[in-house]
Short mmCIF file of C-alpha atoms in Angstrom, two decimals:
data_model
loop_
_atom_site.label_atom_id
_atom_site.label_comp_id
_atom_site.label_asym_id
_atom_site.label_seq_id
_atom_site.Cartn_x
_atom_site.Cartn_y
_atom_site.Cartn_z
CA MET E 281 -11.55 6.68 25.14
CA ASN E 282 -12.63 8.61 28.43
CA PHE E 283 -10.97 6.78 31.42
CA ARG E 284 -10.89 7.91 34.92
CA THR E 285 -9.16 6.42 37.83
CA PRO E 286 -9.80 7.75 41.53
CA GLY E 287 -6.87 9.11 43.38
CA PRO E 288 -4.98 10.70 44.79
CA PHE E 289 -1.73 8.61 44.43
CA PRO E 290 1.72 9.53 45.89
CA PRO E 291 4.07 11.10 43.56
CA LEU E 292 5.99 8.91 41.13
CA ILE E 293 9.75 8.96 41.53
CA LEU E 294 12.79 7.44 39.94
CA ASP E 295 12.98 4.74 42.41
CA ASP E 296 9.58 3.59 41.52
CA VAL E 297 10.73 3.11 37.95
CA LEU E 298 14.04 1.29 39.05
CA GLY E 299 11.90 -1.16 41.14
CA ALA E 300 9.65 -1.88 38.11
CA GLN E 301 12.82 -2.62 36.05
CA LYS E 302 13.92 -5.23 38.74
CA MET E 303 10.56 -6.59 38.56
CA LEU E 304 10.51 -6.91 34.80
CA SER E 305 13.79 -8.50 34.51
CA GLY E 306 13.48 -11.71 32.72
CA VAL E 307 9.75 -10.71 31.84
CA ALA E 308 10.11 -7.84 29.43
CA ARG E 309 12.53 -7.89 26.55
CA VAL E 310 15.36 -5.22 26.37
CA THR E 311 14.21 -4.15 22.97
CA ALA E 312 16.61 -3.26 20.11
CA MET E 313 17.80 0.34 19.24
CA GLU E 314 18.36 0.61 15.50
CA GLY E 315 20.04 3.57 13.63
CA SER E 316 17.93 5.24 10.78
CA ARG E 317 20.32 6.73 8.16
CA HIS E 318 17.32 8.09 6.30
CA LEU E 319 16.10 10.06 9.16
CA THR E 320 19.45 10.91 10.31
CA GLU E 321 20.20 12.71 6.96
CA LEU E 322 16.67 14.53 7.27
CA VAL E 323 17.39 15.75 10.86
CA GLY E 324 21.05 16.39 10.34
CA ALA E 325 21.95 14.44 13.41
CA PRO E 326 21.88 10.68 14.37
CA VAL E 327 18.42 9.29 14.77
CA HIS E 328 17.77 5.98 16.46
CA LEU E 329 14.58 3.81 16.75
CA LYS E 330 13.80 2.17 19.89
CA CYS E 331 11.91 -0.89 18.74
CA GLU E 332 8.95 -1.64 21.26
CA ASN E 333 7.12 -3.11 18.38
CA LEU E 334 9.12 -6.11 18.85
CA GLN E 335 8.53 -6.25 22.59
CA ARG E 336 6.57 -9.34 23.85
CA THR E 337 2.75 -8.99 22.82
CA GLY E 338 4.05 -6.47 20.28
CA SER E 339 3.98 -3.38 22.28
CA PHE E 340 5.33 -1.73 25.59
CA LYS E 341 1.99 -2.38 27.29
CA LEU E 342 3.47 -5.66 28.87
CA ARG E 343 5.65 -3.56 31.14
CA GLY E 344 3.13 -1.66 33.00
CA ALA E 345 0.51 -4.32 33.15
CA TYR E 346 2.85 -6.79 34.66
CA VAL E 347 3.98 -4.41 37.37
CA ARG E 348 0.47 -3.31 38.18
CA ILE E 349 -0.73 -7.03 38.54
CA ALA E 350 2.47 -8.15 40.41
CA GLY E 351 1.75 -5.51 43.01
CA LEU E 352 -1.62 -6.79 43.84
CA SER E 353 -2.28 -8.26 47.12
CA PRO E 354 -2.94 -12.17 47.38
CA VAL E 355 -6.56 -11.40 48.01
CA GLU E 356 -6.89 -9.03 45.06
CA ARG E 357 -5.13 -11.81 42.90
CA ALA E 358 -7.51 -14.27 43.94
CA ALA E 359 -10.46 -12.12 42.50
CA GLY E 360 -8.88 -11.81 39.20
CA VAL E 361 -8.28 -8.72 36.96
CA VAL E 362 -10.43 -7.15 34.19
CA ALA E 363 -9.44 -4.77 31.37
CA ALA E 364 -11.13 -2.89 28.51
CA SER E 365 -9.10 -2.56 25.34
CA ALA E 366 -9.18 -2.78 21.57
CA GLY E 367 -5.81 -4.37 21.39
CA ASN E 368 -2.36 -3.73 22.86
CA HIS E 369 -3.65 -3.29 26.45
CA ALA E 370 -5.60 -6.29 26.18
CA GLN E 371 -2.73 -8.55 25.08
CA GLY E 372 -0.36 -7.03 27.80
CA VAL E 373 -2.86 -7.73 30.57
CA ALA E 374 -3.64 -11.29 29.20
CA LEU E 375 0.02 -12.13 29.17
CA ALA E 376 1.03 -10.54 32.38
CA SER E 377 -1.86 -12.35 34.11
CA GLU E 378 -1.01 -15.78 32.53
CA LEU E 379 2.68 -15.22 33.91
CA LEU E 380 1.71 -14.37 37.26
CA GLY E 381 -1.08 -17.16 37.57
CA VAL E 382 -3.92 -14.42 37.78
CA ARG E 383 -7.33 -15.04 36.18
CA SER E 384 -8.05 -12.40 33.52
CA THR E 385 -11.09 -11.15 31.72
CA VAL E 386 -10.51 -8.70 28.76
CA PHE E 387 -13.54 -6.79 27.43
CA MET E 388 -13.04 -5.78 23.70
CA PRO E 389 -15.44 -3.84 21.33
CA VAL E 390 -17.39 -6.02 18.98
CA GLY E 391 -15.43 -4.61 15.98
CA ALA E 392 -12.21 -5.46 17.39
CA PRO E 393 -9.49 -6.81 14.72
CA LEU E 394 -9.80 -10.53 14.78
CA PRO E 395 -6.00 -10.96 15.08
CA LYS E 396 -6.05 -8.89 18.16
CA VAL E 397 -9.00 -10.91 19.72
CA ALA E 398 -7.29 -14.10 18.93
CA ALA E 399 -3.89 -13.16 20.40
CA THR E 400 -5.65 -12.07 23.63
CA ARG E 401 -7.36 -15.34 23.94
CA GLN E 402 -4.08 -17.27 23.24
CA TYR E 403 -2.38 -15.41 25.93
CA GLY E 404 -4.85 -16.93 28.42
CA ALA E 405 -7.48 -14.31 28.89
CA GLN E 406 -11.31 -14.83 28.79
CA VAL E 407 -12.35 -12.36 25.90
CA ARG E 408 -15.94 -10.62 25.92
CA LEU E 409 -17.01 -8.76 23.01
CA HIS E 410 -19.10 -5.82 24.05
CA GLY E 411 -20.19 -2.56 22.53
CA HIS E 412 -19.16 -0.91 19.35
CA VAL E 413 -16.97 1.99 20.73
CA VAL E 414 -14.28 1.73 23.57
CA ASP E 415 -16.45 3.75 25.82
CA GLU E 416 -19.09 1.19 25.92
CA THR E 417 -16.56 -1.58 26.53
CA LEU E 418 -14.92 0.29 29.10
CA ALA E 419 -18.31 0.51 31.00
CA ALA E 420 -19.04 -3.09 30.69
CA ALA E 421 -15.45 -3.90 32.17
CA GLN E 422 -16.17 -1.36 35.10
CA GLN E 423 -19.58 -3.01 35.88
CA TYR E 424 -17.95 -6.45 35.81
CA ALA E 425 -15.44 -5.26 38.27
CA GLN E 426 -18.03 -4.10 40.54
CA GLU E 427 -20.20 -7.09 40.29
CA THR E 428 -17.39 -9.83 40.63
CA GLY E 429 -14.73 -8.05 42.78
CA ALA E 430 -12.14 -8.19 39.96
CA VAL E 431 -9.39 -5.42 39.90
CA PHE E 432 -9.77 -3.23 37.07
CA ILE E 433 -6.37 -2.71 35.24
CA HIS E 434 -6.38 0.70 33.80
CA PRO E 435 -4.35 1.30 30.62
CA PHE E 436 -2.52 4.36 31.85
CA ASP E 437 -3.96 6.09 34.96
CA HIS E 438 -2.16 4.36 37.55
CA PRO E 439 1.42 4.77 39.15
CA ASP E 440 2.22 1.19 38.71
CA ILE E 441 1.34 1.25 35.16
CA ILE E 442 3.52 4.43 34.44
CA ALA E 443 6.34 3.16 36.40
CA GLY E 444 6.56 -0.15 34.24
CA GLN E 445 6.33 2.01 31.04
CA GLY E 446 9.08 4.15 32.48
CA THR E 447 11.55 1.41 32.26
CA VAL E 448 11.72 2.13 28.55
CA GLY E 449 13.24 5.45 29.39
CA LEU E 450 16.04 3.64 31.55
CA GLU E 451 16.77 1.37 28.54
CA ILE E 452 17.07 4.45 26.05
CA LEU E 453 19.61 6.05 28.42
CA GLU E 454 21.56 2.76 28.69
CA GLN E 455 21.62 2.08 24.99
CA CYS E 456 22.04 5.76 23.83
CA PRO E 457 23.65 7.72 26.56
CA GLU E 458 24.34 10.72 24.28
CA VAL E 459 20.57 11.08 23.52
CA ARG E 460 19.30 14.69 23.54
CA THR E 461 15.83 14.46 22.45
CA ILE E 462 13.42 11.51 22.89
CA VAL E 463 10.11 11.45 20.83
CA VAL E 464 7.37 9.49 22.09
CA GLY E 465 3.71 9.00 21.00
CA MET E 466 0.81 10.02 23.37
CA GLY E 467 -2.65 8.85 24.10
CA GLY E 468 -3.64 9.09 27.78
CA GLY E 469 0.08 10.00 28.77
CA GLY E 470 1.16 6.86 30.71
CA LEU E 471 4.23 6.07 28.55
CA ALA E 472 5.45 9.53 28.10
CA ALA E 473 4.89 10.25 31.79
CA GLY E 474 6.93 7.23 32.81
CA ILE E 475 9.80 7.89 30.42
CA ALA E 476 9.92 11.51 31.58
CA VAL E 477 10.14 10.51 35.34
CA ALA E 478 13.10 8.30 34.53
CA VAL E 479 15.03 10.38 31.95
CA LYS E 480 14.57 13.67 33.75
CA ALA E 481 15.88 12.38 37.01
CA LEU E 482 19.01 11.07 35.39
CA ARG E 483 19.42 13.43 32.54
CA PRO E 484 17.36 16.58 32.98
CA ASP E 485 19.03 18.05 29.78
CA VAL E 486 17.31 15.55 27.47
CA ARG E 487 14.34 17.12 25.86
CA ILE E 488 11.20 15.01 25.74
CA VAL E 489 8.52 15.58 22.98
CA GLY E 490 5.07 13.95 23.16
CA VAL E 491 3.33 13.39 19.85
CA GLN E 492 -0.50 13.02 19.31
CA ALA E 493 -2.78 12.33 16.42
CA ALA E 494 -4.44 15.72 15.49
CA GLY E 495 -7.67 14.28 15.70
CA ALA E 496 -7.11 12.88 19.14
CA ALA E 497 -4.88 15.51 20.67
CA CYS E 498 -6.55 15.90 24.20
CA TYR E 499 -3.29 17.30 25.83
CA PRO E 500 -2.94 20.53 24.22
CA PRO E 501 -6.23 22.06 25.26
CA SER E 502 -5.79 20.21 28.75
CA LEU E 503 -2.09 21.66 29.23
CA ALA E 504 -3.87 25.14 28.32
CA ALA E 505 -6.50 24.75 30.84
CA GLY E 506 -4.24 23.43 33.49
CA HIS E 507 -6.13 20.16 34.04
CA PRO E 508 -7.40 17.09 32.00
CA VAL E 509 -10.26 18.14 29.66
CA SER E 510 -12.04 15.73 27.49
CA ILE E 511 -12.24 16.47 23.68
CA GLY E 512 -15.31 14.44 22.92
CA SER E 513 -14.99 11.80 20.30
CA PRO E 514 -11.39 11.34 19.10
CA THR E 515 -10.91 10.49 15.43
CA THR E 516 -7.74 8.81 14.10
CA MET E 517 -6.41 5.59 12.49
CA ALA E 518 -3.90 5.38 15.34
CA ASP E 519 -6.02 3.57 17.77
CA GLY E 520 -3.32 3.06 20.25
CA ILE E 521 -3.18 6.72 21.04
CA LYS E 522 -6.89 7.33 20.31
CA VAL E 523 -7.96 8.78 23.83
CA GLY E 524 -10.39 11.59 24.46
CA ARG E 525 -8.95 12.67 27.84
CA PRO E 526 -5.60 12.67 29.52
CA GLY E 527 -5.15 10.50 32.69
CA ASP E 528 -5.30 12.26 35.96
CA VAL E 529 -2.02 10.71 37.17
CA PRO E 530 0.02 11.03 34.23
CA PHE E 531 -1.32 14.60 33.36
CA ASP E 532 0.63 16.23 36.27
CA LEU E 533 3.84 14.39 35.17
CA VAL E 534 3.60 15.41 31.46
CA ARG E 535 2.82 19.06 32.47
CA ASP E 536 5.78 19.02 34.72
CA LEU E 537 8.52 17.05 32.84
CA VAL E 538 7.44 16.81 29.22
CA ASP E 539 9.01 19.73 27.18
CA GLU E 540 6.56 19.77 24.31
CA VAL E 541 3.61 18.09 22.72
CA ARG E 542 3.09 18.14 19.06
CA THR E 543 0.38 16.77 16.73
CA VAL E 544 0.59 15.15 13.36
CA SER E 545 -1.92 14.49 10.65
CA GLU E 546 -3.34 11.29 9.28
CA ASP E 547 -1.19 11.79 6.21
CA GLU E 548 1.93 12.32 8.32
CA LEU E 549 1.07 9.16 10.42
CA SER E 550 0.50 7.11 6.96
CA SER E 551 4.01 8.44 5.67
CA GLY E 552 5.78 7.54 9.05
CA LEU E 553 4.41 3.81 8.91
CA LEU E 554 5.45 3.58 5.21
CA LEU E 555 8.97 4.91 6.02
CA CYS E 556 9.32 2.32 8.82
CA LEU E 557 8.33 -0.58 6.63
CA GLU E 558 10.33 0.44 3.46
CA ARG E 559 13.54 2.09 5.04
CA ALA E 560 13.76 0.27 8.51
CA LYS E 561 12.01 -3.14 7.61
CA LEU E 562 9.92 -2.79 10.73
CA VAL E 563 6.23 -3.42 10.90
CA VAL E 564 4.93 -0.51 13.02
CA GLU E 565 1.23 0.34 13.84
CA PRO E 566 0.19 3.79 13.19
CA ALA E 567 0.37 4.88 16.78
CA GLY E 568 3.95 3.55 16.87
CA ALA E 569 4.76 5.54 13.83
CA SER E 570 3.80 8.80 15.39
CA PRO E 571 7.15 9.93 16.38
CA VAL E 572 8.44 9.08 13.15
CA ALA E 573 5.65 11.23 11.51
CA ALA E 574 6.71 14.20 13.71
CA LEU E 575 10.39 13.84 12.60
CA LEU E 576 9.17 13.90 9.05
CA SER E 577 6.85 16.81 9.45
CA ASP E 578 9.58 19.14 10.85
CA PRO E 579 12.94 17.38 10.94
CA GLU E 580 15.20 20.51 11.56
CA SER E 581 13.33 21.34 14.67
CA PHE E 582 14.86 18.17 16.70
CA ARG E 583 18.09 18.43 18.32
CA GLY E 584 20.16 15.24 18.11
CA PRO E 585 20.97 12.52 18.79
CA VAL E 586 17.28 11.66 18.69
CA VAL E 587 15.37 8.43 19.92
CA ALA E 588 12.09 7.87 18.23
CA LEU E 589 10.11 5.22 20.24
CA LEU E 590 8.31 2.86 18.13
CA SER E 591 5.64 1.75 20.78
CA GLY E 592 3.85 -1.01 19.14
CA GLY E 593 3.41 -3.26 16.06
CA ASN E 594 0.19 -4.67 16.27
CA VAL E 595 -1.65 -3.55 13.13
CA ASP E 596 -4.62 -5.42 11.39
CA PRO E 597 -3.41 -6.67 7.95
CA LEU E 598 -6.54 -5.05 6.36
CA LEU E 599 -5.69 -1.65 8.09
CA MET E 600 -2.16 -1.91 7.15
CA GLN E 601 -3.01 -2.37 3.30
CA ARG E 602 -5.26 0.74 3.74
CA VAL E 603 -2.84 2.63 5.62
CA LEU E 604 0.03 1.85 3.12
CA THR E 605 -2.12 2.99 0.25
CA HIS E 606 -2.76 6.30 2.14
CA GLY E 607 0.77 6.53 2.88
CA MET E 608 1.72 6.13 -0.82
CA VAL E 609 -0.60 8.71 -1.82
CA ALA E 610 0.69 11.24 0.98
CA ALA E 611 4.27 10.45 -0.23
CA GLY E 612 3.48 11.23 -3.90
CA ARG E 613 3.86 7.56 -4.96
CA TYR E 614 0.55 7.22 -6.51
CA LEU E 615 -0.77 9.54 -9.20
CA SER E 616 -4.41 9.56 -10.45
CA LEU E 617 -5.20 11.31 -13.85
CA ARG E 618 -7.93 11.63 -16.25
CA LEU E 619 -7.29 12.45 -19.74
CA ARG E 620 -9.30 12.85 -23.07
CA LEU E 621 -8.33 10.90 -26.02
CA THR E 622 -9.71 10.69 -29.64
CA ASP E 623 -11.44 7.28 -29.69
CA ARG E 624 -9.51 5.58 -32.51
CA PRO E 625 -7.13 2.52 -32.73
CA GLY E 626 -3.75 2.89 -31.27
CA ALA E 627 -4.76 5.88 -29.10
CA LEU E 628 -4.31 4.16 -25.69
CA ALA E 629 -1.09 2.34 -26.95
CA THR E 630 0.55 5.88 -27.78
CA LEU E 631 -0.66 7.08 -24.43
CA LEU E 632 0.98 4.21 -22.74
CA ALA E 633 4.23 4.65 -24.68
CA ALA E 634 4.31 8.16 -23.57
CA LEU E 635 4.20 7.11 -19.95
CA SER E 636 6.85 4.39 -20.49
CA VAL E 637 9.15 7.04 -21.36
CA VAL E 638 8.86 8.80 -18.03
CA ASP E 639 9.12 5.59 -16.09
CA ALA E 640 5.47 5.60 -14.81
CA ASN E 641 3.86 2.27 -13.74
CA VAL E 642 0.38 1.92 -14.87
CA LEU E 643 -1.76 0.08 -11.95
CA ASP E 644 -5.05 0.60 -13.45
CA ILE E 645 -7.04 1.84 -16.54
CA GLY E 646 -10.51 2.85 -16.69
CA HIS E 647 -12.41 4.07 -20.06
CA VAL E 648 -15.53 6.27 -19.90
CA ARG E 649 -17.38 6.62 -23.17
CA THR E 650 -20.92 7.47 -22.08
CA ASP E 651 -20.63 10.68 -20.31
CA PRO E 652 -22.60 13.41 -21.93
CA ARG E 653 -19.65 15.90 -21.63
CA LEU E 654 -17.48 13.91 -24.12
CA GLY E 655 -17.73 14.58 -27.85
CA LEU E 656 -18.96 11.94 -30.39
CA THR E 657 -15.23 10.80 -30.90
CA GLU E 658 -13.84 11.33 -27.53
CA VAL E 659 -13.11 8.98 -24.68
CA GLU E 660 -11.95 9.67 -21.26
CA VAL E 661 -9.16 7.60 -19.60
CA GLU E 662 -8.81 7.27 -15.82
CA LEU E 663 -5.21 6.18 -14.92
CA GLN E 664 -3.79 4.90 -11.75
CA LEU E 665 -0.16 5.37 -11.66
CA GLU E 666 2.90 4.42 -9.36
CA THR E 667 5.45 7.17 -9.23
CA LYS E 668 8.67 7.79 -7.38
CA GLY E 669 7.59 10.91 -5.50
CA PRO E 670 6.09 14.38 -5.96
CA GLU E 671 8.76 15.53 -8.42
CA HIS E 672 8.24 12.55 -10.46
CA CYS E 673 4.42 13.10 -10.28
CA GLU E 674 5.06 16.66 -11.81
CA GLU E 675 7.30 15.16 -14.48
CA VAL E 676 4.80 12.71 -15.58
CA SER E 677 2.01 15.29 -15.76
CA ALA E 678 4.09 17.81 -17.50
CA ALA E 679 5.23 15.08 -20.17
CA LEU E 680 1.77 14.39 -21.02
CA ARG E 681 0.85 17.92 -21.44
CA ASP E 682 3.89 18.39 -23.70
CA ALA E 683 2.54 15.47 -25.73
CA GLY E 684 -0.71 17.31 -26.43
CA TYR E 685 -3.03 15.54 -23.75
CA LEU E 686 -5.56 17.45 -21.84
CA VAL E 687 -4.75 16.40 -18.31
CA MET E 688 -7.59 17.11 -15.89
CA GLY E 689 -6.20 15.84 -12.65
#
């Protein structure tokens, strides 16, 4: 996504976030703060999870959308609002508009997950499917705004949006006053900027760490250049932070107030999502799991107590299935092996007995008999195993080799 919003705007200050907090009273939930024993053990200091995945519409986006739309003039409200989004922002704008009695139109890509499209409609928005990538969807929404006079609600590049997102930071300080590090996922930067404005004004000693997907990391080159730059076509499973260019408004705030921006790989995102599901019993989308991924990748580098912000939980079930499988592989919980056996009765049973001794669960078995590389009496067996982690994978492979099997990986 490459978004631009005309400016300039006046500087955002703590009073703006405090005002947004009053406006959101009774609208946005004060979401839970949950401790994580597993992450605490890894980091060596208390780690808490701020659960914005449990917010209304399933993400923090309602906060900024409501503040932005509530601030419109009566004339602007009468013209309606329009937004472009593949998911979270769409739902936030739709619900905020419904609560405020404003007509909303949301453009979504043709391939947007059906649950997100359905939820956006249920929140009261008129949904228009246009384009196959968000850039095309954005262009259609902006053209609609020009033709109809509807107000375009930007996902992150506006002070009201940032002030609304910043209320998460106020809640973190209230719920965990001893916090020393806040870790937050970043796309265009609106959430991190808002949190930084609130937290640094009240607790300048708190370290704020932004996290981006390595394939959509627009902030590192922008910070190096001193101004927002585009990275072209971002690539990541974390669509909530899949942004190709920082917002002009949040960029200055991130540059001045966010202490560090890190990147995480797709494997690390998968592992973070899997940990949230298995250990915290929380459904979190890949973007929402990015702070946990950062903690897993380098746990000893974070000063505690740490608050990791789970920004959203809107994940398509089909994507969840793929991500969980990817996360299991990345965590060493799946093992794929190929072995050659003598093609005789009982050979497979003997192999399975050897696997049961090392407590490896067989998920799938395939036989290959027609490969020209095989001898006349040979068969190749492909195994998909469920294991307990990297050390168990090594134990299983070693046990098979000790039993005389040729393990080919």
